[in-house]
XYZ file of C-alpha atoms in Angstrom:
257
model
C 0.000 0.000 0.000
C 2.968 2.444 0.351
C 3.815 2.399 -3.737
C 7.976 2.017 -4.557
C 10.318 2.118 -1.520
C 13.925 0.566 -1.354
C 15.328 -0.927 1.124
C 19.238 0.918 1.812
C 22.145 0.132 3.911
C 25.109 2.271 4.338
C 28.743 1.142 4.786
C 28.608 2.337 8.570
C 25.623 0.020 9.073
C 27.260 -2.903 7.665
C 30.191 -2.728 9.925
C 28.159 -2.154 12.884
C 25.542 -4.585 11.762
C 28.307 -7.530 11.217
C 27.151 -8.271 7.335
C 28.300 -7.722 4.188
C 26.090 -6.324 0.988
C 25.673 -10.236 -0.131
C 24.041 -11.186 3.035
C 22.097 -8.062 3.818
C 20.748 -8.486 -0.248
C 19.946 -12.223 0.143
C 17.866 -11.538 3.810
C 16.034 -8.487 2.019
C 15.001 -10.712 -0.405
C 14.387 -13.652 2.039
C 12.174 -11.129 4.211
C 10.243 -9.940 0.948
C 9.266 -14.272 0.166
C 8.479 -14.675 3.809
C 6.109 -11.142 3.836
C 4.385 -12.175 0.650
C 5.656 -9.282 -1.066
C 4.972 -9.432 -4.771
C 6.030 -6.141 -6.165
C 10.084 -5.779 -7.284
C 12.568 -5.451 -4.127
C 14.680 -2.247 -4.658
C 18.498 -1.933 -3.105
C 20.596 0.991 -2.015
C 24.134 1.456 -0.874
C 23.708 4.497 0.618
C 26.114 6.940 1.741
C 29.233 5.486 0.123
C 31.262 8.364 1.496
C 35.170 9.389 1.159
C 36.941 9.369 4.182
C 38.649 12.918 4.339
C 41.776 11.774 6.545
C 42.725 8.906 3.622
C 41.850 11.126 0.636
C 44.420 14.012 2.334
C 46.777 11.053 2.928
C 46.307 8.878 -0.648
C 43.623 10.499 -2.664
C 43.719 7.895 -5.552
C 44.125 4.662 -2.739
C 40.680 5.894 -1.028
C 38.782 6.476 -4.649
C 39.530 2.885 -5.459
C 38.775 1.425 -2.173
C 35.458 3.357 -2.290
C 35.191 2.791 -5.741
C 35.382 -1.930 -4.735
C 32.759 -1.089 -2.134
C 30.421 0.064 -5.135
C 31.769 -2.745 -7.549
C 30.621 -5.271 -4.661
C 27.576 -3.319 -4.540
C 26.630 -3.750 -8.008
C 27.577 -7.526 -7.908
C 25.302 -8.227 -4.562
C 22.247 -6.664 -7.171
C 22.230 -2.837 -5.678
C 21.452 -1.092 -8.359
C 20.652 2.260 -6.668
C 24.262 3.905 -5.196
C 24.603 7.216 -3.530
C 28.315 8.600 -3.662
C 29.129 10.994 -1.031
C 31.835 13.607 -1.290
C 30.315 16.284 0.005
C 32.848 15.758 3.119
C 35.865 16.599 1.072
C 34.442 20.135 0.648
C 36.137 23.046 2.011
C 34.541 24.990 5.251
C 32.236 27.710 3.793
C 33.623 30.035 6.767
C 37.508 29.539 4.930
C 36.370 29.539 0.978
C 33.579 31.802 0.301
C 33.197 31.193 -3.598
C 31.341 28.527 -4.522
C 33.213 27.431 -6.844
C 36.093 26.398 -5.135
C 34.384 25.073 -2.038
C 32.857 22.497 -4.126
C 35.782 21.697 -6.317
C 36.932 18.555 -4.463
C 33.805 17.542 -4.306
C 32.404 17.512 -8.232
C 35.854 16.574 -9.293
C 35.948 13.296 -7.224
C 31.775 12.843 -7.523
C 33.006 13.096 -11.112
C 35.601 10.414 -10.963
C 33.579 7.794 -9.273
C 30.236 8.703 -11.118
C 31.994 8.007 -14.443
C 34.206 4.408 -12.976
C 30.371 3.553 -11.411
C 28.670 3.944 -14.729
C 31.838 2.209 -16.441
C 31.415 -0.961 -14.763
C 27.785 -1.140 -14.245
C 28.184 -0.623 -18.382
C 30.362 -3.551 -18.325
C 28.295 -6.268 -16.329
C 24.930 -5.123 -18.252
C 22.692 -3.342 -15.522
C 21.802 0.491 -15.228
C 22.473 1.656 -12.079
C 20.732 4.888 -10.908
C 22.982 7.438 -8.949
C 23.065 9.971 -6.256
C 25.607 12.500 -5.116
C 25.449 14.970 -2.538
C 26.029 18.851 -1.565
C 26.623 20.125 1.841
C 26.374 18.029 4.598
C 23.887 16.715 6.103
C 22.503 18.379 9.206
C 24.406 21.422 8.190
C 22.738 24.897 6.662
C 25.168 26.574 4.401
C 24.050 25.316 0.978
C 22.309 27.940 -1.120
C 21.493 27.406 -4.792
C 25.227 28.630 -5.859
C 26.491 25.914 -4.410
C 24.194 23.457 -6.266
C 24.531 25.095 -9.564
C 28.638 25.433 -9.434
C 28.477 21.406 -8.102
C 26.580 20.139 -10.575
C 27.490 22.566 -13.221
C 31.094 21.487 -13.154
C 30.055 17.973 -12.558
C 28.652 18.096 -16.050
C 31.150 19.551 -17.735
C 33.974 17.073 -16.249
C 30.978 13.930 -17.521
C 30.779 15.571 -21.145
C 34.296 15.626 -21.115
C 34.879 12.142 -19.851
C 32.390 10.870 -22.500
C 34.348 12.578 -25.610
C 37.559 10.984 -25.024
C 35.766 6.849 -23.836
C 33.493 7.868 -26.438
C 30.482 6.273 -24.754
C 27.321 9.372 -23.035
C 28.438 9.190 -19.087
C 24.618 10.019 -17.791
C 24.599 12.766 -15.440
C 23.391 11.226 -11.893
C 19.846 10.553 -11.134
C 19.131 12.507 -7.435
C 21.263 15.011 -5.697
C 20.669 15.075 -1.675
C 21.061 18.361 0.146
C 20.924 19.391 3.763
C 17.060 20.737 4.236
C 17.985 21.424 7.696
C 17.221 17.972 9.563
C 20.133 15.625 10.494
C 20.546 11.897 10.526
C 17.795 10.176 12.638
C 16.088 13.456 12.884
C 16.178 16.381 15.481
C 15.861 15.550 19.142
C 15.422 17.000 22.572
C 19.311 17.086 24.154
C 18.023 16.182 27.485
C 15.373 14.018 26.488
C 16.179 12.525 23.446
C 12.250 12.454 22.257
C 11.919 13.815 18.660
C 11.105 17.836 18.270
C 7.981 18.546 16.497
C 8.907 22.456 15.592
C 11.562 21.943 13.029
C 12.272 24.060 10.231
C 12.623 22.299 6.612
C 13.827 24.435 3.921
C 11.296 23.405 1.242
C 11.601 26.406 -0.877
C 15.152 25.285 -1.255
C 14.439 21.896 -2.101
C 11.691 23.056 -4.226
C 14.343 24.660 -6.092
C 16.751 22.348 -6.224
C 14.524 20.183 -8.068
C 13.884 22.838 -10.815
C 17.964 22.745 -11.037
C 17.872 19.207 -10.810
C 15.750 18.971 -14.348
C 17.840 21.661 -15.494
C 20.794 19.624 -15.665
C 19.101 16.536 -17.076
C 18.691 14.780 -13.328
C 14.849 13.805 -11.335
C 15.269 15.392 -8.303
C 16.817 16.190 -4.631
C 16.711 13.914 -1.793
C 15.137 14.229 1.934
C 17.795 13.025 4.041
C 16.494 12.324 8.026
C 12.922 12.872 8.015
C 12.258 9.677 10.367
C 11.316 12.154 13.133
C 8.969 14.955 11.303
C 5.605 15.395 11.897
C 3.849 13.549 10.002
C 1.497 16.344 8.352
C 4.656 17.476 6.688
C 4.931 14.502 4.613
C 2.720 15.905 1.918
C 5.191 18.622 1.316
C 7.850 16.779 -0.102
C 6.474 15.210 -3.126
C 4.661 18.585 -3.841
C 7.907 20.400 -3.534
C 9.598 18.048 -6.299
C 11.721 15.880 -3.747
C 12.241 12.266 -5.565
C 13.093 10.563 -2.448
C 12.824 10.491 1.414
C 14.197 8.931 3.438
C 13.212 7.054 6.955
C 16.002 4.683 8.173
C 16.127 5.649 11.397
C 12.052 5.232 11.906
C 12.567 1.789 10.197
C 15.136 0.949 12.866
C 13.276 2.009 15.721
C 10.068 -0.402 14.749
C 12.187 -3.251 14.611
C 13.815 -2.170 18.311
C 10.300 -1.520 19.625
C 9.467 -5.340 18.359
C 12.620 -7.302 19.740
């Protein structure tokens, strides 16, 4: 009754949860028989983020290790991969162009987007992408930032695709910071979710226009587990392609054990 979800895992849940992308693919699927679930079962890696430390230390060592986590991805039948660089952007208090806050960021998103699409090409499968802007949690994106990320993004792709001489498709979604964090926002003291939060849907709203502009579907809602749920609505009628819930997932399994 709840139309096309996927189920995601991120590389910080499978190290905490003890099991690799094989075994979390084959108990998804195992869960879906068991349920009765008829409709197609939908994988994500999600988050398949740089580690800033190891990129400052070996930049091309942690683009191929993060690069086999999405080639064992692809083989364990995810065919929905988020690729997170937004951490390797510089501090928006230090670099005020946009530009050049970004530049690590499109340049590797770039890199990885184009080795992604190059093997996925190779074993026969489309895979859609993500990428990301700003951290999550965090409110210093504006729509500069999105249009120099993804403007340059496209440029490096076209490029890339002229010299393999195959189209390098621009990624699918784009996930920004709308001003909610991981799991939600929470009372300090209490740890109980807050029901006054603030979501910037006019930026998300726009970021889907610049989304289409550049030949993509749409941003991504990152940590709305814990918003009221008459805000729901608001997403899909803002243009946001995905939302995401993990952390309410988790909890309903917690509440059941």
């Amino acid at each position: 009754n709840v139309g096309t979800f996927q189920i995601e895992i991120a590389p910080t849940e499978v190290a905490y949860t003890g099991q690799n992308l094989k075994e979390f693919a084959a108990s998804v699927v195992a869960g879906a028989i068991a349920a009765g679930h008829t409709s197609p079962v939908f994988l994500k890696l999600d988050h398949m983020r740089m580690e800033p430390k190891r990129y400052r230390e070996n930049a091309e060592q942690e683009i191929q290790r993060v690069f086999g986590v999405i080639k064992e991805a692809i083989d364990a039948g995810f065919y929905a991969i988020d690729i997170d660089a937004s951490v390797l952007e510089k501090s928006p208090k230090e670099v005020t162009d946009p530009v050049e806050q970004q530049r690590d960021n499109f340049i590797v998103s770039a890199r990885l987007v184009e080795m992604t699409r190059g093997y996925a090409r190779e074993k026969g499968v489309e895979v859609a992408l993500g990428v990301e802007v700003g951290e999550v949690g965090e409110a210093y994106i504006t729509e500069e930032h999105i249009k120099a990320f993804l403007s340059n993004l496209k440029e490096i792709l076209e490029n890339s695709s002229k010299k393999l001489g195959w189209n390098i498709k621009m990624p699918e979604v784009l996930a920004i910071p709308s001003g909610t964090p991981h799991g939600g926002l929470r009372n300090p003291e209490t740890g109980e979710a807050l029901t006054d939060v603030t979501i910037a849907f006019d930026l998300l709203e726009r970021a889907s226009v610049i989304c289409k502009e550049y030949g993509m579907i749409g941003p991504v809602q990152h940590g709305a587990s814990k918003l009221p749920i008459g805000l729901f609505h608001m997403f899909p009628d803002r243009g946001v392609t995905e939302v995401h819930l993990a952390t309410a997932m988790s909890d309903i399994e917690i509440d059941k054990i």
